[in-house]
Short mmCIF file of C-alpha atoms in Angstrom, two decimals:
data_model
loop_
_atom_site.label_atom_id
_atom_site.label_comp_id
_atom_site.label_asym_id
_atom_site.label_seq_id
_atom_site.Cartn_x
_atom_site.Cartn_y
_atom_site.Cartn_z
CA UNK A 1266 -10.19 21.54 10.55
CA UNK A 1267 -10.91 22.49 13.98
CA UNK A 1268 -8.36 20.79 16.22
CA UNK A 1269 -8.11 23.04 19.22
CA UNK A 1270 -8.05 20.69 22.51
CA UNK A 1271 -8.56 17.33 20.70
CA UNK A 1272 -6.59 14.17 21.38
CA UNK A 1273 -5.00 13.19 18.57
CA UNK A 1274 -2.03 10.60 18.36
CA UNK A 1275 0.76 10.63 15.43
CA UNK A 1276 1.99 6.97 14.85
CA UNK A 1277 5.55 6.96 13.37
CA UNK A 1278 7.94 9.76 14.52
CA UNK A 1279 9.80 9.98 11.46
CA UNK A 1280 9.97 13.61 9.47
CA UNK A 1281 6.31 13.77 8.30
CA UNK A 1282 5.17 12.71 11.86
CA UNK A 1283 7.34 15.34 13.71
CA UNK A 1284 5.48 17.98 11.42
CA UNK A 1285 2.51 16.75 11.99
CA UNK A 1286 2.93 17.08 15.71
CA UNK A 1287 4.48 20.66 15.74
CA UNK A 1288 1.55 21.63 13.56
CA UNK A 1289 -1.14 19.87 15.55
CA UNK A 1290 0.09 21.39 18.58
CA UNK A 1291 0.19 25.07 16.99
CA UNK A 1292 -3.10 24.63 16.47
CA UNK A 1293 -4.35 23.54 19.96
CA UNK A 1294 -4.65 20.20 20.13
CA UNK A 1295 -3.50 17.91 22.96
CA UNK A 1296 -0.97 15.74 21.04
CA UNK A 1297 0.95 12.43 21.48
CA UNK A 1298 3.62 10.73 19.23
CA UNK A 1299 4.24 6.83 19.31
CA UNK A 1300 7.07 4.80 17.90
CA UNK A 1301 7.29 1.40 17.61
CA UNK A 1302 11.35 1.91 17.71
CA UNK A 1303 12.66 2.36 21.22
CA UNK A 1304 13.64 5.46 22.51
CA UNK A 1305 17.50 4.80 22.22
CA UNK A 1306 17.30 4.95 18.68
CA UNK A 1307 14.82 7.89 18.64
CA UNK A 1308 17.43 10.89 20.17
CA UNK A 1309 17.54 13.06 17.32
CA UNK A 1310 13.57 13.33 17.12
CA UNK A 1311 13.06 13.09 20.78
CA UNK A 1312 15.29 16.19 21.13
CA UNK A 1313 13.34 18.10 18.45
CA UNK A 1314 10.39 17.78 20.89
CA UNK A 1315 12.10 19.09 23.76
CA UNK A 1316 10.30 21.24 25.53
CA UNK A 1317 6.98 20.78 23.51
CA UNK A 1318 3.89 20.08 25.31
CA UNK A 1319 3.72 16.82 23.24
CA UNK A 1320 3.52 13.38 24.96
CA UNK A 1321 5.77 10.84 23.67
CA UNK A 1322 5.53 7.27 23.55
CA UNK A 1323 8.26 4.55 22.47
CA UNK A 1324 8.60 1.16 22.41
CA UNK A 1325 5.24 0.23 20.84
CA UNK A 1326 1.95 1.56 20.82
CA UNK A 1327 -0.22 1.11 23.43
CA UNK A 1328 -4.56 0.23 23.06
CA UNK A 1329 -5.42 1.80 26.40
CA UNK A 1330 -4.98 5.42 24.98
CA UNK A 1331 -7.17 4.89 22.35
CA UNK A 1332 -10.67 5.02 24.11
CA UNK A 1333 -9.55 9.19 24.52
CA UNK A 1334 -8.33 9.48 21.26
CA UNK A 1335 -10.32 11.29 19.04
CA UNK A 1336 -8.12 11.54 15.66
CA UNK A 1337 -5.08 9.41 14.39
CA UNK A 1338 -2.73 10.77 11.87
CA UNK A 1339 -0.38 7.68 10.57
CA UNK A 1340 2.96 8.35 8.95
CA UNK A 1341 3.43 6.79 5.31
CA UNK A 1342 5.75 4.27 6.67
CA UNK A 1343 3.38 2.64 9.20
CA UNK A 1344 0.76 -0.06 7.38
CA UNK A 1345 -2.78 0.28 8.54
CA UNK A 1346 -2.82 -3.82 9.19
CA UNK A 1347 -1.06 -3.27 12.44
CA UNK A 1348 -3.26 -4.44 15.63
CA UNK A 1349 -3.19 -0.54 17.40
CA UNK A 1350 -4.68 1.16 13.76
CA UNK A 1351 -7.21 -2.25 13.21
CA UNK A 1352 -8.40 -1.50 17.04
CA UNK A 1353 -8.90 1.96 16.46
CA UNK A 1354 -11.01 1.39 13.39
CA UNK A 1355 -13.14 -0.72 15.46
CA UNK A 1356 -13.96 1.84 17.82
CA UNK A 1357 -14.45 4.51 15.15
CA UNK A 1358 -11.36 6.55 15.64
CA UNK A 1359 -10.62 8.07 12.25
CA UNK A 1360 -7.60 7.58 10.66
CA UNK A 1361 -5.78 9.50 8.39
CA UNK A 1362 -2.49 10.55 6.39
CA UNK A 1363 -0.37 13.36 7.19
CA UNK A 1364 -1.27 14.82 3.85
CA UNK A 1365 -4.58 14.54 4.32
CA UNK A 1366 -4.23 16.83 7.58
CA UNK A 1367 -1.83 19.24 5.79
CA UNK A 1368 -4.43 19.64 2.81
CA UNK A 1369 -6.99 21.12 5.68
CA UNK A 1370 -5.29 23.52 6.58
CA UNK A 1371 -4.22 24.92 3.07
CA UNK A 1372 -6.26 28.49 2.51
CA UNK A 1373 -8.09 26.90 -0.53
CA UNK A 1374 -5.10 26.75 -3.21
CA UNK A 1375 -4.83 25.17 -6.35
CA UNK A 1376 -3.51 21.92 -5.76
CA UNK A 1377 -1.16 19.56 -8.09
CA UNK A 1378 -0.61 16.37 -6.97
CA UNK A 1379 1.62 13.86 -8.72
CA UNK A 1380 1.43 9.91 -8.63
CA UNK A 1381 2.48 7.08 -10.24
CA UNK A 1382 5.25 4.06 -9.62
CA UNK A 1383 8.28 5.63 -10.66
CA UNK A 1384 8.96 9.26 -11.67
CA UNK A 1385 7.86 11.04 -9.03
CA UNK A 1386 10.17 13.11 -7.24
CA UNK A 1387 11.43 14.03 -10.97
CA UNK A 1388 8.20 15.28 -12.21
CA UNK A 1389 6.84 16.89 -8.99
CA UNK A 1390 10.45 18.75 -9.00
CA UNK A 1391 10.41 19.74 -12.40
CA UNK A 1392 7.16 21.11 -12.10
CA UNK A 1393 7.91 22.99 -9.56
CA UNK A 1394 10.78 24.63 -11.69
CA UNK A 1395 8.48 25.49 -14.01
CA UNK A 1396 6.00 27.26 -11.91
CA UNK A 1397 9.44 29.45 -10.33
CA UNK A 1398 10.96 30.28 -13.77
CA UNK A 1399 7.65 31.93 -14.50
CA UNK A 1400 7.39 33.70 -11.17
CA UNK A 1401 4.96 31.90 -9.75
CA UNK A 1402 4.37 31.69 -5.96
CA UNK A 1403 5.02 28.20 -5.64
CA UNK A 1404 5.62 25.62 -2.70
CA UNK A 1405 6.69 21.95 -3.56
CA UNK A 1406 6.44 19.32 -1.31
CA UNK A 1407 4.54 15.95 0.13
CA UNK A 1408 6.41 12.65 -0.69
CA UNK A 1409 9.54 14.04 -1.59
CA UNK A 1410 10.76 14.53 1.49
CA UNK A 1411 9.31 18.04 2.54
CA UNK A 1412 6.31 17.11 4.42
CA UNK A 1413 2.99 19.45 3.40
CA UNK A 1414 2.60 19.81 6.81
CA UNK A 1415 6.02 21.30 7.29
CA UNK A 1416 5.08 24.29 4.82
CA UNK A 1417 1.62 24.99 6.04
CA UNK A 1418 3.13 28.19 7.62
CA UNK A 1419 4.78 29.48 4.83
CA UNK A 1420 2.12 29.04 2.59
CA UNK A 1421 -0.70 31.80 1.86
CA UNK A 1422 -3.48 31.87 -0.53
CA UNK A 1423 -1.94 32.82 -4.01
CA UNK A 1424 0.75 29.45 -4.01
CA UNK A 1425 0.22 26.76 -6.22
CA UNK A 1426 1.12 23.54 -3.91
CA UNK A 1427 2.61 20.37 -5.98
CA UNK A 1428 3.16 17.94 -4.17
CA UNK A 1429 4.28 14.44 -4.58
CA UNK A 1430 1.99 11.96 -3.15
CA UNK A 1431 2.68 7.99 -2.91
CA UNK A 1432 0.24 5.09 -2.37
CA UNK A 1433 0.93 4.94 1.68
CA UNK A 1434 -0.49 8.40 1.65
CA UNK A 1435 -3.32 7.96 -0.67
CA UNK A 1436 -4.40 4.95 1.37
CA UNK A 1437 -5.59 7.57 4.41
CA UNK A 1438 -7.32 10.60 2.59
CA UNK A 1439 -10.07 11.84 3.28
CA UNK A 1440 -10.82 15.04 1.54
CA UNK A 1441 -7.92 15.46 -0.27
CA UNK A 1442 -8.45 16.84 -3.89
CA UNK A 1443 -5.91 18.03 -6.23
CA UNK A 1444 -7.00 20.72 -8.98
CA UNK A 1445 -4.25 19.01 -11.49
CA UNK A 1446 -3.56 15.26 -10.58
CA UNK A 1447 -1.11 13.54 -12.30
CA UNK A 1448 -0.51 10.07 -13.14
CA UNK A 1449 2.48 8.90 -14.60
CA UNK A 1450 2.73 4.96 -14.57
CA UNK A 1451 1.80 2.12 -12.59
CA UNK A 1452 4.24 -1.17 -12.51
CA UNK A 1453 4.63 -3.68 -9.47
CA UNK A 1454 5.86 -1.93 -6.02
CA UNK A 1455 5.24 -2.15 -2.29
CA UNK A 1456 4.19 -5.91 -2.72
CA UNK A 1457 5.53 -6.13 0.69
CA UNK A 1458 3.23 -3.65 1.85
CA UNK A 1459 0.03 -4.20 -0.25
CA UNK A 1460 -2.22 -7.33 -0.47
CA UNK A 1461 -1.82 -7.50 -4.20
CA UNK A 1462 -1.44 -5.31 -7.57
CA UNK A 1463 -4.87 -4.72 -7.68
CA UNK A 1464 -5.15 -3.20 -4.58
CA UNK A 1465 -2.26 -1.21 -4.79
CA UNK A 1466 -3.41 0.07 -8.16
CA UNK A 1467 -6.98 1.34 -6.62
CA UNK A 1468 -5.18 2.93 -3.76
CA UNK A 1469 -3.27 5.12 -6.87
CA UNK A 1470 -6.48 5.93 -8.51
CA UNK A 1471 -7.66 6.88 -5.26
CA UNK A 1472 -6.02 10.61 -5.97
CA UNK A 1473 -8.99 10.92 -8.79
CA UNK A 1474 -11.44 10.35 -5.81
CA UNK A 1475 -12.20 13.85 -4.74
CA UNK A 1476 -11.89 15.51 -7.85
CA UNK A 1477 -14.61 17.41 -9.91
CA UNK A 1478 -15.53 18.19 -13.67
CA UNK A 1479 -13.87 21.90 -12.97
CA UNK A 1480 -10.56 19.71 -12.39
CA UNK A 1481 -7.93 18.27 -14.06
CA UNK A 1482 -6.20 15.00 -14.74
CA UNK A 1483 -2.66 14.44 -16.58
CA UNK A 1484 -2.88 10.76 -17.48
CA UNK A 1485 -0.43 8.43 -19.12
CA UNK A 1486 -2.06 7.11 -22.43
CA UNK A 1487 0.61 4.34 -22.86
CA UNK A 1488 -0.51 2.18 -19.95
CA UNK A 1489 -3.41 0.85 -19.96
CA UNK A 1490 -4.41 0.04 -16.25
CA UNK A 1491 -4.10 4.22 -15.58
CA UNK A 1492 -6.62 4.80 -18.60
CA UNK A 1493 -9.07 2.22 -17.05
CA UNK A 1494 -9.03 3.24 -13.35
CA UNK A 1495 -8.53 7.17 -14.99
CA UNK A 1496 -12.38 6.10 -16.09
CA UNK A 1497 -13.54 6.58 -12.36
CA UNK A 1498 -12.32 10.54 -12.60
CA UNK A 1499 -15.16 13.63 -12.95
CA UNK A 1500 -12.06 15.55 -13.69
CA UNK A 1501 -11.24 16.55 -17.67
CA UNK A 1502 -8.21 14.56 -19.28
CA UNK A 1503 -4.88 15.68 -20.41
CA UNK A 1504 -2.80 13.01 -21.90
CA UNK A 1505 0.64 12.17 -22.68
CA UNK A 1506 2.31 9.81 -25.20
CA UNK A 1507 6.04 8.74 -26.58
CA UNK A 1508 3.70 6.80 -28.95
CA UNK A 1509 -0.08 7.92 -29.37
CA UNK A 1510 -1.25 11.10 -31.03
CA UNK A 1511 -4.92 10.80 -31.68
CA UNK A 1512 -6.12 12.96 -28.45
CA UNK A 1513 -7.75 16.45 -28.57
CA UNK A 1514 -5.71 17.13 -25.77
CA UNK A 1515 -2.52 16.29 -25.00
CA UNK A 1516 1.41 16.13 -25.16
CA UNK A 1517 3.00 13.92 -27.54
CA UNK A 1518 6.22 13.83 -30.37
CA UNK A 1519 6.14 14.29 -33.52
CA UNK A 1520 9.48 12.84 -34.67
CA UNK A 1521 11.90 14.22 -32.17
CA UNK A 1522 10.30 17.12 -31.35
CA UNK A 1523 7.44 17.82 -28.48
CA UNK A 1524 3.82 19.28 -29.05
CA UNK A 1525 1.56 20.54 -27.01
CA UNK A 1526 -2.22 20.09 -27.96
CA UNK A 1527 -4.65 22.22 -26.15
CA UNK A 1528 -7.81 24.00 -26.33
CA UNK A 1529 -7.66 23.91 -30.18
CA UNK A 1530 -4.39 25.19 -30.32
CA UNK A 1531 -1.29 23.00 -31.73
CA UNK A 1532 2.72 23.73 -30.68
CA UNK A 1533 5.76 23.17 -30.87
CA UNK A 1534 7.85 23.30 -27.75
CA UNK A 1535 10.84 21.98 -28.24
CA UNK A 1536 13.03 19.00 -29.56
CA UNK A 1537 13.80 16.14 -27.39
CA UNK A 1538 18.36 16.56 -27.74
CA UNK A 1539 17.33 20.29 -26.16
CA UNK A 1540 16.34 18.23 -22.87
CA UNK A 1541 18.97 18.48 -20.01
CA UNK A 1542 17.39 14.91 -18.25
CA UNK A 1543 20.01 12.08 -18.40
CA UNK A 1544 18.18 8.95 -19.95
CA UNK A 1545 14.80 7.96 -22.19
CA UNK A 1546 12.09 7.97 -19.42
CA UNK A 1547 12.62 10.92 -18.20
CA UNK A 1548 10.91 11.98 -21.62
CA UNK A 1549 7.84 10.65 -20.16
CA UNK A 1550 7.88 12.53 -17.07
CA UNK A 1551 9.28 15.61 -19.07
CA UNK A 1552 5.78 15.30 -21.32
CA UNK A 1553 3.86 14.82 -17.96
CA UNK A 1554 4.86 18.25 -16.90
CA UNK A 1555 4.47 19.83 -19.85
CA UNK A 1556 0.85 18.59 -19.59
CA UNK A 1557 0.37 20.30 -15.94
CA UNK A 1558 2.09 23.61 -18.01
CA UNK A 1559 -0.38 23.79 -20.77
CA UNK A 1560 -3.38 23.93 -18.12
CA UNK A 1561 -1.60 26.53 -16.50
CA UNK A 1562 -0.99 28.10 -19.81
CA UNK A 1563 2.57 28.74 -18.70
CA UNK A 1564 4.93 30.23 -21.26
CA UNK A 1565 6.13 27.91 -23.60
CA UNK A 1566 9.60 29.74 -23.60
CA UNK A 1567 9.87 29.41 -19.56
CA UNK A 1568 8.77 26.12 -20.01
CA UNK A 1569 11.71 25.89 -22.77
CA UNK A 1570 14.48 27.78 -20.52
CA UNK A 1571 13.97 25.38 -17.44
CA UNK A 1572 14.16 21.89 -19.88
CA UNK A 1573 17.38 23.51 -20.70
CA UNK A 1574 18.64 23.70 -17.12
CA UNK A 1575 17.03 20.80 -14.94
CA UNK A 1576 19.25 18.23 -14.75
CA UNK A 1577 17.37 16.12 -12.24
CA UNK A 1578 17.12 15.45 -8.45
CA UNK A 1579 19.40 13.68 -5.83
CA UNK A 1580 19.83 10.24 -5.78
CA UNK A 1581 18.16 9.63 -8.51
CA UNK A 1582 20.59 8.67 -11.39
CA UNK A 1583 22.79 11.04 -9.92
CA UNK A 1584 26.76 11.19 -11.54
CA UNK A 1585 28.29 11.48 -8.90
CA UNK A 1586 32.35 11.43 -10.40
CA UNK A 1587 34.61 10.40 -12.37
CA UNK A 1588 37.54 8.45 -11.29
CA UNK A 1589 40.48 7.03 -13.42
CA UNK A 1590 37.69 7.10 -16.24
CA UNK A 1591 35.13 5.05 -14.18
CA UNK A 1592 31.46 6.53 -13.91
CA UNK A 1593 29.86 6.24 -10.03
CA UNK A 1594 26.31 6.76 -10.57
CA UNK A 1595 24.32 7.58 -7.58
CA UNK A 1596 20.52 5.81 -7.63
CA UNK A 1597 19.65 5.06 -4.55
CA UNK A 1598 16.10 6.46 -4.74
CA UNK A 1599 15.95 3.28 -7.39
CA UNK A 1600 13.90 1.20 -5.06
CA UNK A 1601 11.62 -1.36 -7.08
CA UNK A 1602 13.08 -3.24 -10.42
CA UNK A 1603 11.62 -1.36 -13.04
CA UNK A 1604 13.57 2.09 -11.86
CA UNK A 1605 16.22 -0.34 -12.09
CA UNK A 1606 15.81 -1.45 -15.65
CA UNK A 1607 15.30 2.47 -16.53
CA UNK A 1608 18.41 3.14 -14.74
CA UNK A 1609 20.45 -0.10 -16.55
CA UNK A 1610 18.79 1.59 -19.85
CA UNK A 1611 20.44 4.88 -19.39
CA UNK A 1612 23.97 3.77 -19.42
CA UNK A 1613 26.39 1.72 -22.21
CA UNK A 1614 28.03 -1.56 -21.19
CA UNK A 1615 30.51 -2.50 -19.44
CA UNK A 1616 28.30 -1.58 -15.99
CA UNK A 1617 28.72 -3.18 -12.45
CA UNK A 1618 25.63 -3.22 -10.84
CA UNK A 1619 25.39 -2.68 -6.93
CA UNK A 1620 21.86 -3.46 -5.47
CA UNK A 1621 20.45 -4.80 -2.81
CA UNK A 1622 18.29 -3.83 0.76
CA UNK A 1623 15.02 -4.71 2.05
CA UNK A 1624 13.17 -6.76 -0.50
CA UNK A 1625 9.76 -5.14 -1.52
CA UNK A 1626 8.39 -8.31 -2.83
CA UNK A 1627 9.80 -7.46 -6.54
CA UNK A 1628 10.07 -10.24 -9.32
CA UNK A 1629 13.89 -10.00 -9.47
CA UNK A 1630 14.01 -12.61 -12.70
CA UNK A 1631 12.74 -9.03 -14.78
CA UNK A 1632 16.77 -7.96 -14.96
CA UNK A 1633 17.49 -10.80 -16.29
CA UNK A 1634 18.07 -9.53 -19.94
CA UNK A 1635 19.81 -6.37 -19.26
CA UNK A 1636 21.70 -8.11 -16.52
CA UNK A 1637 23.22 -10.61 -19.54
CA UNK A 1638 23.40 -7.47 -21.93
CA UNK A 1639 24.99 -4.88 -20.19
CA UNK A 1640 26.63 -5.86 -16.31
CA UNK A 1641 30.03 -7.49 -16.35
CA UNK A 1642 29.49 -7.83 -12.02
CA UNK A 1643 26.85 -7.62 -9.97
CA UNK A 1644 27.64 -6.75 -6.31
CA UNK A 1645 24.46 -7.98 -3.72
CA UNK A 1646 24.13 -6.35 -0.19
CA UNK A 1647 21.12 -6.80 2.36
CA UNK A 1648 18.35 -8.20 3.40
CA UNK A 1649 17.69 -9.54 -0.16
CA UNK A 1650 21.12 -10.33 -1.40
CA UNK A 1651 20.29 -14.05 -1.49
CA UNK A 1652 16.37 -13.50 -2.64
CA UNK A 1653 18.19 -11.45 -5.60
CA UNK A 1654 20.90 -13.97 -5.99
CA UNK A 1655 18.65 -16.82 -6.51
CA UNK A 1656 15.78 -14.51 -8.82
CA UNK A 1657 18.55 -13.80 -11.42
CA UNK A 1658 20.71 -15.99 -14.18
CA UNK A 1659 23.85 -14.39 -13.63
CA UNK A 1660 27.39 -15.71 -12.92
CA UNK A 1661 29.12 -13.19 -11.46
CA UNK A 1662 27.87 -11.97 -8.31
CA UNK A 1663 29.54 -11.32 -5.33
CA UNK A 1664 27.81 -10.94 -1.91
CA UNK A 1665 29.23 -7.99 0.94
CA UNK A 1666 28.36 -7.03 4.39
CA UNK A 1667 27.84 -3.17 3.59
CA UNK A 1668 27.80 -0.44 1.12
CA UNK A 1669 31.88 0.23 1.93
CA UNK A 1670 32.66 -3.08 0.76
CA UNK A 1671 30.42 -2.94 -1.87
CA UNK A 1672 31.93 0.49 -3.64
CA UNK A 1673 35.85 -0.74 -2.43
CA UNK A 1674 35.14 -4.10 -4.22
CA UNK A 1675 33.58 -2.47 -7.43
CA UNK A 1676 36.04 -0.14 -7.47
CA UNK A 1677 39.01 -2.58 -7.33
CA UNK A 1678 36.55 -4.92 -10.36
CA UNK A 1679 36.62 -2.01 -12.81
CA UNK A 1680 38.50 -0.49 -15.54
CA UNK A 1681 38.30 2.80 -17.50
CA UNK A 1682 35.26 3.42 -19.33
CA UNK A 1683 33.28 0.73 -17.28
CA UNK A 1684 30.16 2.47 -15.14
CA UNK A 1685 29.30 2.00 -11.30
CA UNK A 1686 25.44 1.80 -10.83
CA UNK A 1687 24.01 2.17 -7.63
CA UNK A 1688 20.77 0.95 -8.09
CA UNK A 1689 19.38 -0.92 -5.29
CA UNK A 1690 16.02 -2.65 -6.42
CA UNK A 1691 15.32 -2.61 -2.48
CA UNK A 1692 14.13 -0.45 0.27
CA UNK A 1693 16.46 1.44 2.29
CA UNK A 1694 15.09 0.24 5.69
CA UNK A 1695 17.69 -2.54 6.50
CA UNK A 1696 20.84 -0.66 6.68
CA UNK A 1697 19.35 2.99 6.40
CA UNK A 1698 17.01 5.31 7.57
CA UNK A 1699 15.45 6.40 4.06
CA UNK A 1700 16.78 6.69 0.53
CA UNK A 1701 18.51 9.69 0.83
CA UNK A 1702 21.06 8.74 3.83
CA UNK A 1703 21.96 5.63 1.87
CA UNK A 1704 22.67 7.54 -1.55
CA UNK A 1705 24.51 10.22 1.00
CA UNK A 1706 26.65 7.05 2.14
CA UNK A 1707 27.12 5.64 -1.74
CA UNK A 1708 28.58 9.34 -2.45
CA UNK A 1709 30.85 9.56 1.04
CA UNK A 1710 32.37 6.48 -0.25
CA UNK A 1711 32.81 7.79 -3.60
CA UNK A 1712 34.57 10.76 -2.07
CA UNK A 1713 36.57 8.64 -0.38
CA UNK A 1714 37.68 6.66 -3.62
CA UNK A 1715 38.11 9.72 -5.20
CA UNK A 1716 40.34 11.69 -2.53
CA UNK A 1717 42.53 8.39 -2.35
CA UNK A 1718 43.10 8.32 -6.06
CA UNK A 1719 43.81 12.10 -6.54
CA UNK A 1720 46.37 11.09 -3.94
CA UNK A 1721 47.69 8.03 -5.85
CA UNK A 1722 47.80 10.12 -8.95
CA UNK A 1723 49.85 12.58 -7.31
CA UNK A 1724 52.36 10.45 -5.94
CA UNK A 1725 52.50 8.94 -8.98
CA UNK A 1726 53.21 11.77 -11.09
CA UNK A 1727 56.14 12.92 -8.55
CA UNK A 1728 57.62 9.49 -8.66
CA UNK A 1729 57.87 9.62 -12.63
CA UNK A 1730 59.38 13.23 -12.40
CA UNK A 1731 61.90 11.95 -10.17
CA UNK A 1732 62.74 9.09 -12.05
CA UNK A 1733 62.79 10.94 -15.33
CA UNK A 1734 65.31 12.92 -14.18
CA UNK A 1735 67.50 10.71 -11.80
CA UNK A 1736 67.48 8.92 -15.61
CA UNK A 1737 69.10 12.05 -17.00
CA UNK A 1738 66.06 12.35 -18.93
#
């Protein structure tokens, strides 16, 4: 992409935006940044600026730069409905994703790019494992909160790039073509943000759009709207299955053990108890990966070792202690209802259940069943505490101002052996900046919790010493 002395504005100056800008400006062009937020809430990324040659705009985006601009890279946060992105359409200005200006500068690697609902981070990660226990030159990054952009530098022509790539971004490509795409699942999400589940499901198959009969696709064959829109592809299909077999190509069970099927060749790789994942779908995206490792004919015994010793990404049911004999689990990536349901799936009864955030247009009325079979409490913070309250049939709920009260009061509900899930059902954006500052919070709580009790404990202990021997014990 030749860049050098075009104006080009960023919209959103979160993470991916900030990379964008430093990278733009590397590269010559004349760049400005604009935030709808004002600039009091902006001082950590202002001050990463400093001293850049980068114009920066708060407070809203203004129309009367636009007749200059030439290019418009929009963050994944920012929908292309609002009135400064439908103006510059109008006057031609393209628009496009962060990702989609990363991918042009890549020095023409093999690209594998991971989609779906839920799963993501997971299966992009675990990948990504793969590819380093087998000494590949690998960079991971996109969606899962290492923007492509950021790694440009360090990246030179012999990496494999995976990279995790949601619907905002696939909405704003251009070129973008992965070598391997992957597509894990597709349930309701980002209602909020889409016009419907059909649209949001084309924008997903839009990662097949590029891609040629020399590439590949890794395709779910248990859902059934991924194999239709998969139909679109030039690209040849690799499939996965917990319950199908009847694919010349593919990774499925056979009992409880995983085979690969490729290229004429049948084996075994390993039994599903050998997998270090906590919970059942994370079979699925274990099977996923496994698909991107047979096209890469990776060694099945690397591909063996690392099953044994990924145990899974941040925030994503996370364990984050054990307290008195009560389980804090850590989900705050959990941010539609069916990562929710997975999540409530994972764990035995007695669980309470802390959710709540920004609603994302979910049908809350879908935990109704596991609510009633497994949650003794359910604790509601947010935005959507009420939308949640009144979506579910469930008695005991109890409504708080913040996550503190919400961990203090679930704390003080529980007894040994019962489990603390937080799993919000909700986006961050009310309380937090992103996912990953409100699972840091959930854990700082925790921490506190746990520091408090160790305390308790110990006082405890020295008071029954004393007394057992002020007892002449």
């Amino acid at each position: 992409m030749n860049i050098k002395d075009k104006r080009i504005i960023i919209v959103g100056m979160a993470r991916s935006g900030l990379s964008a800008a430093k990278l733009l400006l590397k590269y010559g062009a004349k760049v400005k940044i604009s935030d709808s937020k004002p600039a009091s809430q902006l001082q950590n990324e202002i001050t990463q600026l400093k001293n850049l040659d980068i114009e920066i705009e708060t407070d809203g985006h203004k129309e009367d730069s636009l007749p200059r601009c030439e290019l418009i890279v929009v963050s994944p946060g920012i929908p292309v409905e609002i009135p400064f992105l439908q103006k510059a359409k109008k006057l031609g200005i393209p628009i496009i994703s962060e990702m989609e200006l990363a991918y042009q500068f890549l020095p023409q690697n093999r690209v594998i790019a991971v989609t779906g609902t839920n799963g993501k981070t997971t299966t992009t990660t675990l990948i990504g494992e793969i590819l380093k226990t087998a000494d590949q030159k690998v960079i991971v990054a996109g969606n899962i909160g290492y923007p492509l952009s950021e790694a440009i530098d360090k990246i030179d022509k012999d990496y494999l790039v995976v990279v995790e790539i949601s619907s905002f971004q696939l909405e704003t490509i251009k070129d973008f073509r992965p070598n391997i795409s992957v597509f894990l699942n597709f349930t309701p999400d980002h209602l909020d943000r889409h016009k419907d589940l059909n649209d949001y499901l084309k924008i997903k198959a839009r990662i097949f759009e590029n891609q040629t009969k020399d590439d590949f696709m890794v395709l779910n064959a248990d859902d059934s709207n991924i194999m239709e829109v998969s139909q679109q592809s030039k690209a040849k299909p690799i499939f996965f299955s917990l319950t199908k077999k009847d694919f010349e190509n593919g990774i499925f069970l056979k009992g409880n053990q995983i085979v690969s099927r490729f290229e004429g060749q049948e084996n075994k790789i390993c039994k599903t108890q050998d997998i270090a994942l906590i919970g059942p779908h994370n079979l699925q995206n274990v099977l996923s990966a496994l698909g991107v490792s047979a096209i890469l004919k990776i060694d099945f015994e690397v591909v063996r070792k690392t099953l044994r010793e990924f145990k899974g990404v941040e925030h994503r049911i996370e364990e984050v202690a054990c307290i008195n004999g009560i389980r804090f689990i850590n989900d705050s990536k959990a941010t539609n209802v069916d990562s929710v349901l997975v999540a409530l799936q994972s764990f035995n009864k007695p669980i309470i259940l802390i959710a709540g955030g920004r609603s994302k247009g979910c049908d809350y009325s879908r935990l109704n069943p596991l609510l009633s079979a497994k949650v003794k409490t359910l604790i509601l913070l947010g935005e959507a505490k009420d939308k949640i309250a009144q979506g579910v049939h469930f008695d005991n709920i109890f409504k708080v101002q913040n996550l503190h009260e919400a961990v203090e009061l679930a704390y003080k509900l529980s007894k040994p052996k019962d489990t603390i899930l937080f799993s919000p059902a909700c986006s961050s954006y009310d309380m937090f900046k992103n996912y990953e500052e409100r699972g840091r919070v959930f854990k700082e709580e925790v921490a506190r919790i746990s520091k408090r009790s160790a305390f308790s404990i110990q006082f405890l202990n020295e008071r029954c010493y004393s007394s057992y021997y002020t007892q002449g014990g």
